[in-house]
Coordinates of N, CA and C in Angstrom, one line a residue:
X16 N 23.0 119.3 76.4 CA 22.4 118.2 75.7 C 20.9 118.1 76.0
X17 N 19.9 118.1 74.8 CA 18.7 117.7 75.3 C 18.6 116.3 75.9
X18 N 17.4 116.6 76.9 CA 17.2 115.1 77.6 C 15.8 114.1 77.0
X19 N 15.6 115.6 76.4 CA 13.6 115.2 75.6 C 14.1 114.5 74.5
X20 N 13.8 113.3 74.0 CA 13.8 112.8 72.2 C 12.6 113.0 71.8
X21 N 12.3 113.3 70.5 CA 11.1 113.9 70.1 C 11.0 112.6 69.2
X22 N 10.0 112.0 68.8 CA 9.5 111.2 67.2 C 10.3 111.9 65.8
X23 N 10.7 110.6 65.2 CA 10.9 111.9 63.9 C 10.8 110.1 62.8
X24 N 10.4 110.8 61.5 CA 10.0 109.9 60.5 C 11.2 109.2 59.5
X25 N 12.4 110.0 59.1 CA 13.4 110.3 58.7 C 14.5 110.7 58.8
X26 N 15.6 109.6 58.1 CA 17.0 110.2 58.6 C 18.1 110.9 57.5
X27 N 18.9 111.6 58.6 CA 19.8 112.0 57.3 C 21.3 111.7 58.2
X28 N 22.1 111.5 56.8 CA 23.4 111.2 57.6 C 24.7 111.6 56.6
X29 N 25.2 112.4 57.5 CA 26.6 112.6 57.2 C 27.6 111.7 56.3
X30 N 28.6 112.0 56.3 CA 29.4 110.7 55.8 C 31.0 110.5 56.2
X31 N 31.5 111.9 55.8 CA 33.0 111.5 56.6 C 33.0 111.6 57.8
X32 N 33.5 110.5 58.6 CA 33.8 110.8 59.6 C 32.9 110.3 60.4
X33 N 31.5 109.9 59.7 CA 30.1 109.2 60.7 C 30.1 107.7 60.1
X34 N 30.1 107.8 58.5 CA 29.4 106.3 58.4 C 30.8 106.1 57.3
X35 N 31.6 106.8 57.1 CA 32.7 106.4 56.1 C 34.5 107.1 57.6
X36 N 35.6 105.9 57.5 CA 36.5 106.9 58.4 C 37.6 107.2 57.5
X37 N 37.0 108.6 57.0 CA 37.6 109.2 55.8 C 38.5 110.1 56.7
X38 N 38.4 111.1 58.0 CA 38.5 111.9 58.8 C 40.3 111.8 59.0
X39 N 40.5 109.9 58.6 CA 42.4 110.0 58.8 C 42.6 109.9 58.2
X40 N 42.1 109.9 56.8 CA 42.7 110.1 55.0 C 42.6 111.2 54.8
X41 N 41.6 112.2 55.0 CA 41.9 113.7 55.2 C 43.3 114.1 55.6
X42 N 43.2 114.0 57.1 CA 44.9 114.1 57.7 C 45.5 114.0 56.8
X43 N 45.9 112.4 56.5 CA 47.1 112.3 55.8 C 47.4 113.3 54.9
X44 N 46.5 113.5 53.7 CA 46.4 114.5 52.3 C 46.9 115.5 52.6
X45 N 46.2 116.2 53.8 CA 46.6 117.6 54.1 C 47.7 117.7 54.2
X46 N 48.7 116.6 55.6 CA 49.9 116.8 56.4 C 50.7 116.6 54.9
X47 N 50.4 115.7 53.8 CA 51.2 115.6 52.6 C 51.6 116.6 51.8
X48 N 50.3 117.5 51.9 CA 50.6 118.9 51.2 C 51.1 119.9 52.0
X49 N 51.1 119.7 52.4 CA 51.4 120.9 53.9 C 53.5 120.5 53.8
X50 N 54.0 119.3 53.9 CA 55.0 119.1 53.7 C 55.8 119.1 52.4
X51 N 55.0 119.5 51.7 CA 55.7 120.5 50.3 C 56.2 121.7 50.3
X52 N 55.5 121.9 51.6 CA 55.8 123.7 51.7 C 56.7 123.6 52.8
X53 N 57.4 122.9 53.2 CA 58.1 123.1 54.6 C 57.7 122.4 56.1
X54 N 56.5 122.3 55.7 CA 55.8 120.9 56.6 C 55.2 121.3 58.2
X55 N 54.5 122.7 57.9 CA 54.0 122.6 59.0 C 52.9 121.7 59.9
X56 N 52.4 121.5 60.9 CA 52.4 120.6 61.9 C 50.5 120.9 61.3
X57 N 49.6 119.8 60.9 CA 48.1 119.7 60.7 C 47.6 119.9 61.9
X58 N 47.4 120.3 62.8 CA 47.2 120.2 64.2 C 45.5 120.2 64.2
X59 N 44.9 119.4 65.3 CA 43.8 118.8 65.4 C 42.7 120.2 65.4
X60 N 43.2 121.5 66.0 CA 42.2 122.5 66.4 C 42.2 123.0 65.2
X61 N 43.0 123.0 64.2 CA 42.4 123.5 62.6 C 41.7 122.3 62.0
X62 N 41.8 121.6 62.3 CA 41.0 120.5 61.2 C 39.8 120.1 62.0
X63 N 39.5 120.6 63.5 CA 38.3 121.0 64.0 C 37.6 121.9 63.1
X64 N 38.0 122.8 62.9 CA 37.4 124.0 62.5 C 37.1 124.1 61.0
X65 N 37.2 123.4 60.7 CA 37.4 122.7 58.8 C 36.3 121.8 58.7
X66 N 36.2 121.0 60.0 CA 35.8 119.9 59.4 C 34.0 120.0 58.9
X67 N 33.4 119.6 58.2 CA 31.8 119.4 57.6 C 32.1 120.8 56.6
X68 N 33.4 121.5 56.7 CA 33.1 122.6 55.1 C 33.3 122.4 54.0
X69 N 32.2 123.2 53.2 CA 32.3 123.3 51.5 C 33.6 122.6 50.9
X70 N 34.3 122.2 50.2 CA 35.5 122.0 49.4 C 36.6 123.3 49.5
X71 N 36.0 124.3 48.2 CA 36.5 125.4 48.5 C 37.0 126.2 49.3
X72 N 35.5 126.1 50.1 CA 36.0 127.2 51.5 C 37.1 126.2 52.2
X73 N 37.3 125.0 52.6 CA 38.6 124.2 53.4 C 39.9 124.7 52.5
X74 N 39.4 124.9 51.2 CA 41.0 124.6 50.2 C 41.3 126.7 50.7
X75 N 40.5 127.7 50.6 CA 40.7 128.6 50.9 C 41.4 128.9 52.5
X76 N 40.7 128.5 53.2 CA 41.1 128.8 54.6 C 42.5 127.8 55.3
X77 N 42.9 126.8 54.3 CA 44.0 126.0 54.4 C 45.3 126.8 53.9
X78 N 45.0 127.3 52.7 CA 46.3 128.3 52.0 C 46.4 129.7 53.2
X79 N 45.6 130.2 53.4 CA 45.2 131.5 54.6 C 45.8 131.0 55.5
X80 N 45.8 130.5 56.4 CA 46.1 129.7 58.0 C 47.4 129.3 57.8
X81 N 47.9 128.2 56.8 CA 49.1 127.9 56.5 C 50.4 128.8 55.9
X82 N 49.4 130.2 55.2 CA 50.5 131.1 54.8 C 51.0 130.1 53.3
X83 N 50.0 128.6 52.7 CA 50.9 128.8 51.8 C 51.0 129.4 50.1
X84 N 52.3 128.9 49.3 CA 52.6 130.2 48.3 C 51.8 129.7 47.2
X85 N 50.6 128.9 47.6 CA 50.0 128.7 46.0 C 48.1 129.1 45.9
X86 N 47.6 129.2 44.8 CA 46.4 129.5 45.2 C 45.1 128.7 45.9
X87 N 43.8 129.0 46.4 CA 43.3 127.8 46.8 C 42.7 127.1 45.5
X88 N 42.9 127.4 44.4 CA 42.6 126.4 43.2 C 43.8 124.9 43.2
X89 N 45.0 126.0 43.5 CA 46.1 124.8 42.9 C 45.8 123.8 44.4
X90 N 45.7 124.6 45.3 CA 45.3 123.6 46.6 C 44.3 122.3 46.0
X91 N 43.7 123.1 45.8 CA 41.9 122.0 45.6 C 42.9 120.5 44.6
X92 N 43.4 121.2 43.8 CA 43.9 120.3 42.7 C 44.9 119.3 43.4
X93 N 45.9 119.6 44.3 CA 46.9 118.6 44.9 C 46.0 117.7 45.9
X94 N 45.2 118.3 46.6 CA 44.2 117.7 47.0 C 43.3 116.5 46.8
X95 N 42.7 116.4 45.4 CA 41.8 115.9 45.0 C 42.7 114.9 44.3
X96 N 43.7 115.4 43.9 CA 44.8 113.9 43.7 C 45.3 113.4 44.4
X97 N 45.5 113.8 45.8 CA 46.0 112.8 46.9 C 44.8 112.0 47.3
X98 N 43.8 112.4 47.6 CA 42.6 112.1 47.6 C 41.9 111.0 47.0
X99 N 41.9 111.1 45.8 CA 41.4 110.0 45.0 C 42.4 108.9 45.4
X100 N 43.9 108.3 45.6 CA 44.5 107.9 45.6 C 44.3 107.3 47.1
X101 N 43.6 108.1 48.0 CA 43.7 107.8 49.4 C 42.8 107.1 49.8
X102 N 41.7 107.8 49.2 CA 39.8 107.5 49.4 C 39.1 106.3 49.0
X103 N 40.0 105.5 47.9 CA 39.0 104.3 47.2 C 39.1 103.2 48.7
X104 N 40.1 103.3 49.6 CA 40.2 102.2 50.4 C 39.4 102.6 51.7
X105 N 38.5 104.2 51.8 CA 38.2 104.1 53.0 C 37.0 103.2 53.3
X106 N 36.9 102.4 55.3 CA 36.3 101.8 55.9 C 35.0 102.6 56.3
X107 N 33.9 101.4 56.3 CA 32.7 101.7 57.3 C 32.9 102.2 58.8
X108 N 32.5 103.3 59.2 CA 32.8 103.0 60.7 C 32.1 101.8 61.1
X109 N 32.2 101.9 63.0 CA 31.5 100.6 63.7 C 30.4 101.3 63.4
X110 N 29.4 100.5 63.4 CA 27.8 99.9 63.5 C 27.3 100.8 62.3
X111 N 27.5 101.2 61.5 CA 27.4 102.2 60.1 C 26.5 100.9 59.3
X112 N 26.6 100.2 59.1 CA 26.2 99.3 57.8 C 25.2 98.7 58.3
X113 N 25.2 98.3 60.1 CA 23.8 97.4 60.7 C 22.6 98.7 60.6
X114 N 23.1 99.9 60.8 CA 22.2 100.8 60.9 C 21.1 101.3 59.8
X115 N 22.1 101.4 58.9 CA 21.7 101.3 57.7 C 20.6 100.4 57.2
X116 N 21.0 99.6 57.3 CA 20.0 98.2 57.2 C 19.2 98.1 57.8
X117 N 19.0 98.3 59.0 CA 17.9 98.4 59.9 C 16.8 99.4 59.3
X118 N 17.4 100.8 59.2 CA 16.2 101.5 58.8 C 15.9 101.2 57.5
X119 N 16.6 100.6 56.6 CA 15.9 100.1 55.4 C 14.9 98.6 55.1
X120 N 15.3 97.9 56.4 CA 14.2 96.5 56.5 C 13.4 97.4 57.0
X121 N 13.1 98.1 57.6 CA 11.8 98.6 58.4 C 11.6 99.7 57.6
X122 N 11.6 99.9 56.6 CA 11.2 101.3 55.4 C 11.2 102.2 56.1
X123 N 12.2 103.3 56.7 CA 12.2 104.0 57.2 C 13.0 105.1 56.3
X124 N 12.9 106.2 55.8 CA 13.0 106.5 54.6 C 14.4 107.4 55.1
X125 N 16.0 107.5 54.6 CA 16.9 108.4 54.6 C 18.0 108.2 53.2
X126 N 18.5 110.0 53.8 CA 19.3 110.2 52.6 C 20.8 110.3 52.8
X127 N 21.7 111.1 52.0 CA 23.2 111.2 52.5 C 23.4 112.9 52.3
X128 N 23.6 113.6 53.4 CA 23.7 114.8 53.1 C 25.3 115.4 53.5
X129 N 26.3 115.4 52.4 CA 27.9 115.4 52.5 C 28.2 116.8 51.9
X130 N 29.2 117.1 53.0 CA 30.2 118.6 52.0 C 30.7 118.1 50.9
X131 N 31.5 117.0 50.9 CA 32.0 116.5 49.9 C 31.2 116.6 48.4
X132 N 31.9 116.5 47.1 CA 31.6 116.8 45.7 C 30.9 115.5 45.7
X133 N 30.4 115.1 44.2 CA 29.5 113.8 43.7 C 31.0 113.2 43.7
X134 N 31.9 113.9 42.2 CA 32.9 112.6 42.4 C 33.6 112.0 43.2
X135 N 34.2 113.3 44.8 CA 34.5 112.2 45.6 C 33.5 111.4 46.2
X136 N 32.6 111.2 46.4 CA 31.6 110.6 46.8 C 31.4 109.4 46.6
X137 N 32.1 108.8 44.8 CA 32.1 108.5 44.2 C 33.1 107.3 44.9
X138 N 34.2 108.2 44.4 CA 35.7 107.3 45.0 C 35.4 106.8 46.2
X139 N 35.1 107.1 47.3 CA 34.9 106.8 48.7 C 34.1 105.8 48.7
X140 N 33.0 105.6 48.1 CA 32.0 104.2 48.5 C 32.3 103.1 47.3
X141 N 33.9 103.0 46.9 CA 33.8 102.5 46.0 C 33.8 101.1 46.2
X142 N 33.8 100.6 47.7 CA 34.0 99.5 48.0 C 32.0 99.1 48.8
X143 N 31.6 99.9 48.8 CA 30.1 99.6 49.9 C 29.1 100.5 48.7
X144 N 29.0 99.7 47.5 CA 28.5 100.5 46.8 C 26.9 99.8 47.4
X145 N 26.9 98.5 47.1 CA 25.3 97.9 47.8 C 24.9 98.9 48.9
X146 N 25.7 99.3 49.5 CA 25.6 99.9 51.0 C 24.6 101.1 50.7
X147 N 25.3 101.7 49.6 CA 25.1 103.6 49.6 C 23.4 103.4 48.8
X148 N 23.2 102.4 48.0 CA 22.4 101.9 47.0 C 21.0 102.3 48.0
X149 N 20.8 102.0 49.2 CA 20.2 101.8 50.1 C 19.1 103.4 49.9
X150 N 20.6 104.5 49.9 CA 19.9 106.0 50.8 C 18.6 106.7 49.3
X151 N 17.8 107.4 50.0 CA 16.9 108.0 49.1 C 17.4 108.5 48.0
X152 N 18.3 109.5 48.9 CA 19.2 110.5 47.5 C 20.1 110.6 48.5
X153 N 21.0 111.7 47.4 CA 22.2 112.0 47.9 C 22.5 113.3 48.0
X154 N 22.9 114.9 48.6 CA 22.6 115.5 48.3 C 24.4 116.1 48.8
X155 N 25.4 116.5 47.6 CA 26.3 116.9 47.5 C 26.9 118.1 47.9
X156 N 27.1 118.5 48.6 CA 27.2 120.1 49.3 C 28.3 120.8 48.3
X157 N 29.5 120.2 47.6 CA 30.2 121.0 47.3 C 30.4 120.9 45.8
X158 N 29.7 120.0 45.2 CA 29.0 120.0 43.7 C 27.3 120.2 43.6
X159 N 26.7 120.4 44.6 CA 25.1 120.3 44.5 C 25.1 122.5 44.0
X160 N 24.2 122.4 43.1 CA 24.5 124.1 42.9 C 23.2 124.6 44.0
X161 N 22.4 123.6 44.2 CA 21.2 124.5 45.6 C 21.6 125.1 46.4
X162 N 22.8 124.0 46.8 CA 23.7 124.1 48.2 C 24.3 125.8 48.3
X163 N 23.7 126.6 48.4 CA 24.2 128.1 48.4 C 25.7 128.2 49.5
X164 N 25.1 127.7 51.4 CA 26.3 127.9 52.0 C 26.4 126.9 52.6
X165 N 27.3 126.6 53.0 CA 28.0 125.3 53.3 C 27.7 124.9 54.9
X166 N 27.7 124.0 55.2 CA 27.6 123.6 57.0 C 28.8 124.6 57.6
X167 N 28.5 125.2 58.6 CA 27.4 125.7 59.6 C 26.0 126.0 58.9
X168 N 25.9 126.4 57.8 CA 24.3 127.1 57.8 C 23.9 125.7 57.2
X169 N 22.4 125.9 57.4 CA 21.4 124.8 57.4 C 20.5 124.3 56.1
X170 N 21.6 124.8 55.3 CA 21.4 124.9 53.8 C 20.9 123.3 53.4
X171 N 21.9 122.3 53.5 CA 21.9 121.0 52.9 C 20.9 120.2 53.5
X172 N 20.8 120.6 55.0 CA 20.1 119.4 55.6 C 18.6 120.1 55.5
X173 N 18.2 121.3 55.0 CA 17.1 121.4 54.7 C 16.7 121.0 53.4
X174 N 17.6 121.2 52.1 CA 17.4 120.9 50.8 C 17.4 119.4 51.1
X175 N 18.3 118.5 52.2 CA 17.9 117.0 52.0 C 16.8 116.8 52.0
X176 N 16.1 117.5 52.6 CA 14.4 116.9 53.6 C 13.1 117.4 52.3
X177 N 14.0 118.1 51.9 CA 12.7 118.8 50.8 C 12.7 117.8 49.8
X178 N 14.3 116.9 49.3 CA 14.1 116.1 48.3 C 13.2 114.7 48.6
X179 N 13.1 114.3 49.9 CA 12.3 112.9 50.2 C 10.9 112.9 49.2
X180 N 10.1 111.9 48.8 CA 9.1 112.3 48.5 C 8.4 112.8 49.1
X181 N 7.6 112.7 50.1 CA 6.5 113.0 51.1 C 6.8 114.6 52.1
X182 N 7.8 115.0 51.9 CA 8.2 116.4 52.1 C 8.5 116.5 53.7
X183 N 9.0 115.5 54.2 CA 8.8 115.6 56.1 C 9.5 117.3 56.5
X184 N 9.1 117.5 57.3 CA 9.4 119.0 58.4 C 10.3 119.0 58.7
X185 N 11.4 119.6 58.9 CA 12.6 119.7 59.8 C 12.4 118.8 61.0
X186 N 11.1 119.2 61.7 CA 11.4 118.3 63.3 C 11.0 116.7 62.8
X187 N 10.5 116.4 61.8 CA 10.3 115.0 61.4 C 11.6 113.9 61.1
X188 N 13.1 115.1 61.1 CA 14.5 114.1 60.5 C 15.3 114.3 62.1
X189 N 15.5 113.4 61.7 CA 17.0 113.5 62.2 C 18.2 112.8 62.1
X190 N 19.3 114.0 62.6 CA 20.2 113.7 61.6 C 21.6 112.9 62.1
X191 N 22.3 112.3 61.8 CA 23.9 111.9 62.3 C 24.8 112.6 61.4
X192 N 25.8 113.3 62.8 CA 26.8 114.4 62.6 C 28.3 113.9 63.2
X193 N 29.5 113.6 62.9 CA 30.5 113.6 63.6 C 31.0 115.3 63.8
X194 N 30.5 115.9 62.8 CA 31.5 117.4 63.3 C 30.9 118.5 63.8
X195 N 31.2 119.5 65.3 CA 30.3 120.5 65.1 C 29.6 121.7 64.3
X196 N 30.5 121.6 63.2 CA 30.2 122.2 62.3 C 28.4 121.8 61.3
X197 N 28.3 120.4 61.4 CA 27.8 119.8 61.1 C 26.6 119.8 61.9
X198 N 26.8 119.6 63.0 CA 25.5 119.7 64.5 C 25.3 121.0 64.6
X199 N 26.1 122.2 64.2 CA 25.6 123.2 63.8 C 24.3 123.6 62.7
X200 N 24.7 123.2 62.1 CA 23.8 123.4 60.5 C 22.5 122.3 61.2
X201 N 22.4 121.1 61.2 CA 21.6 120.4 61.3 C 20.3 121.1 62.8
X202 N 21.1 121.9 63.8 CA 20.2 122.4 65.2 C 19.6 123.9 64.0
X203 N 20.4 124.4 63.4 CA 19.8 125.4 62.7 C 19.0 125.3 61.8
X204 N 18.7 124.1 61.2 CA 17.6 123.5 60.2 C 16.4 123.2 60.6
X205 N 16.2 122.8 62.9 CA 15.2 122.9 63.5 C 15.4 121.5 63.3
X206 N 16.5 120.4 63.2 CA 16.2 119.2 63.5 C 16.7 118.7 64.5
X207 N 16.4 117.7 65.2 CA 17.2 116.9 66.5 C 18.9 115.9 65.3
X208 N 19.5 116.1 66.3 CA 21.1 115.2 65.8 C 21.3 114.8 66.9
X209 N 21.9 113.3 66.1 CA 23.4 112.5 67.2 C 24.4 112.9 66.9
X210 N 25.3 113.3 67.7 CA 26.7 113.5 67.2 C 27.4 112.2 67.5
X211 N 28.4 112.0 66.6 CA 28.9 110.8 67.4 C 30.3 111.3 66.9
X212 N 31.5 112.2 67.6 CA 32.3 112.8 67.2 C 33.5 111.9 67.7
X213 N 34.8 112.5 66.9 CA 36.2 112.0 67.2 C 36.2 112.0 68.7
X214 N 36.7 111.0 69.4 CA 36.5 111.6 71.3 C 37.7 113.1 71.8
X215 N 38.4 113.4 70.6 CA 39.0 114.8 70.9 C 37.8 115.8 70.9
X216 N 36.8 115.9 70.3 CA 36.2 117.1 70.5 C 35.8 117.7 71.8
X217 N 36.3 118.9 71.9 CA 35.3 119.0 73.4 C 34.1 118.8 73.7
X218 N 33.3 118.8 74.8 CA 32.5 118.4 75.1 C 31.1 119.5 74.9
X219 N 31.7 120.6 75.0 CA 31.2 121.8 74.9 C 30.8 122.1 73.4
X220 N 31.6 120.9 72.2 CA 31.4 121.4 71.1 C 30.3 120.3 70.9
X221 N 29.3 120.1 71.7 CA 28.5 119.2 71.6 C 26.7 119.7 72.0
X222 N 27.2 120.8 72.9 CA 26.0 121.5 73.2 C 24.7 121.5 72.6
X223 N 24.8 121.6 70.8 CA 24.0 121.8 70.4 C 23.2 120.4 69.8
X224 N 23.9 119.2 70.3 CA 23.5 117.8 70.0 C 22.5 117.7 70.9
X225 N 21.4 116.5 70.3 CA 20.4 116.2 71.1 C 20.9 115.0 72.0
X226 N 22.1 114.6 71.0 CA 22.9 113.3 71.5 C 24.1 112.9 71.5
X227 N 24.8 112.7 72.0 CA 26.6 112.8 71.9 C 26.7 111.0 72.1
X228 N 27.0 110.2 71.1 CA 27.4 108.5 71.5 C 29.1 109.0 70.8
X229 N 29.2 107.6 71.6 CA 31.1 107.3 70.9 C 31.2 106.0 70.1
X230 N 29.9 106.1 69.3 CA 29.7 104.9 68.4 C 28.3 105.1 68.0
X231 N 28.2 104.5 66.5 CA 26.9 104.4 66.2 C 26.3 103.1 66.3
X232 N 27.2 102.8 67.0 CA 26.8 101.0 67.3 C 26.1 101.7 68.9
X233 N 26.2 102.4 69.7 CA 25.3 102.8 70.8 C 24.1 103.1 70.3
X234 N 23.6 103.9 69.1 CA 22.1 104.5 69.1 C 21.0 103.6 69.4
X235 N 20.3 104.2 69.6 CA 19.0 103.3 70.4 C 17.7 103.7 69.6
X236 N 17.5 103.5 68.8 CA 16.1 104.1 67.2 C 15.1 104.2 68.1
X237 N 14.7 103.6 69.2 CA 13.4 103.6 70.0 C 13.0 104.8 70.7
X238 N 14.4 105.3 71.0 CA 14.4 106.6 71.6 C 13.7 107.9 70.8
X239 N 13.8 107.2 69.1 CA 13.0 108.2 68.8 C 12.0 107.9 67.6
X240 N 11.1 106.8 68.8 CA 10.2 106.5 68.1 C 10.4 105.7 66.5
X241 N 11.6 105.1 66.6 CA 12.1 104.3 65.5 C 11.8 102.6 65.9
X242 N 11.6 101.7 64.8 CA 11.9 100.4 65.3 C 13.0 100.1 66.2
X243 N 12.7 99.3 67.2 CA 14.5 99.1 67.8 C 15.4 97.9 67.3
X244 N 16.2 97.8 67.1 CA 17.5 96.8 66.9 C 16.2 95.4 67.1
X245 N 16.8 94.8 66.2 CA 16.0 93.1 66.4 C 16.7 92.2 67.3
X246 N 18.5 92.9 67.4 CA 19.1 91.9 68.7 C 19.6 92.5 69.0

C-alpha cells in the first residue's frame, strides 16, 4: 500500500459494491440461477474473480465454471430478469451520499465509471435518483461501445477522465474501487484508488491500492489535497 498521497483534482467512482450494495443482490441472482441447474454452491472465490467484469464476459465465465447446459446469452437473459426484480430496492452504502455531496458543495468535479449496462444503471438508482444527478457523466462499461475491454484493463477509467471537460491526467483522478479487479484497471490507468472492499477480500488483493478503508465513511479528502469534511 502506498504511504505517499499525491494531489488529484477529480474523482471517479465505482458503483456496485462502493456507493450502491448491489454485491448481495448479485449473490442472490446468481445462487437463483445456479439452482435451476442442480444448485451448485456461488462460493465467494468465484464471485471474487467476477467481480468489476464486463456483463458478458461474467455471463460467459459463469456457464464455463458452473458446467451449465445453457448458452451465455440465455444466461445474460435469466440474469437481467432476476435482476431488474432485485435491483430497484438496492441501498446507499455508509458514508456514499455525505461524500458525494461534499465534493459537489465544494465543486469538485466527478463521474460514475460502472461495468454495469445504462439500463441496469437505470434500475439501481431508482430510488437516489437526486443522488446520481450530482456525477459529471456516467460512463457504462458494458453498454458504453468505447469501452473496448472491461476492468482489469484501464479502459473505462481512462475514457471517464477524457470525458470531464477540462481533460485532467490520469494522476489528477482518483478513483473509489470495492473490487480488485477494479483497483486493477484504475493502478493501470496511472491513477491513485481507495479500495474500500468486502472485509473477505484478502489483503494481498489490495496491494495495488493507494488505500484500503472498511468504509467510505473513513476517507479523509485532505489527504489528497481535497476540501476536508466540514464535521
Amino acid at each position: 500500500m502506498a504511504e505517499q498521497y499525491k494531489k488529484v483534482t477529480h474523482c471517479i467512482f465505482d458503483m456496485d459494491g462502493l456507493l450502491l450494495d448491489t454485491e448481495k443482490l448479485y449473490t442472490e441472482a446468481t445462487q437463483r440461477i445456479l439452482d435451476k441447474f442442480g444448485g451448485p454452491k456461488y462460493t465467494f472465490d468465484v464471485k471474487l474473480s467476477l467481480m468489476g467484469v464486463v456483463h458478458m464476459d461474467m455471463c460467459r465465465k459463469l456457464v464455463d465454471i458452473y458446467k451449465l447446459p445453457i448458452s451465455p446469452d440465455e444466461y445474460s437473459k435469466l440474469q437481467k430478469e432476476i435482476n431488474s426484480q432485485l435491483m430497484i430496492d438496492a441501498q446507499l452504502m455508509p458514508g456514499a451520499e455525505r461524500l458525494l455531496k461534499h465534493l459537489h458543495k465544494h465543486n469538485i468535479p466527478f463521474c460514475l465509471a460502472t461495468s454495469s449496462g445504462q439500463d441496469m444503471v437505470e434500475v439501481k438508482i431508482t430510488h437516489h435518483q437526486e443522488l446520481f444527478k450530482l456525477f459529471n457523466h456516467r460512463v457504462c462499461g458494458s453498454s458504453d461501445p468505447e469501452v473496448k475491454n472491461g476492468k482489469p484493463a484501464p479502459d473505462i477509467f481512462l475514457i471517464a477522465a477524457s470525458r470531464f471537460p477540462d481533460k485532467p491526467q490520469p494522476s489528477q483522478c482518483l478513483v473509489f474501487e470495492d473490487a480488485p479487479n477494479g483497483v486493477m484497471a484504475a493502478h493501470s490507468a496511472g491513477m491513485q484508488v481507495v479500495m474500500v472492499p468486502d472485509e473477505r477480500v484478502p489483503l494481498e488483493m489490495s496491494s495495488l491500492a493507494t488505500q484500503r478503508l472498511l468504509s467510505l465513511e473513513e476517507f479523509q479528502p485532505e489527504l489528497y489535497g481535497l476540501p476536508p469534511f466540514d464535521n
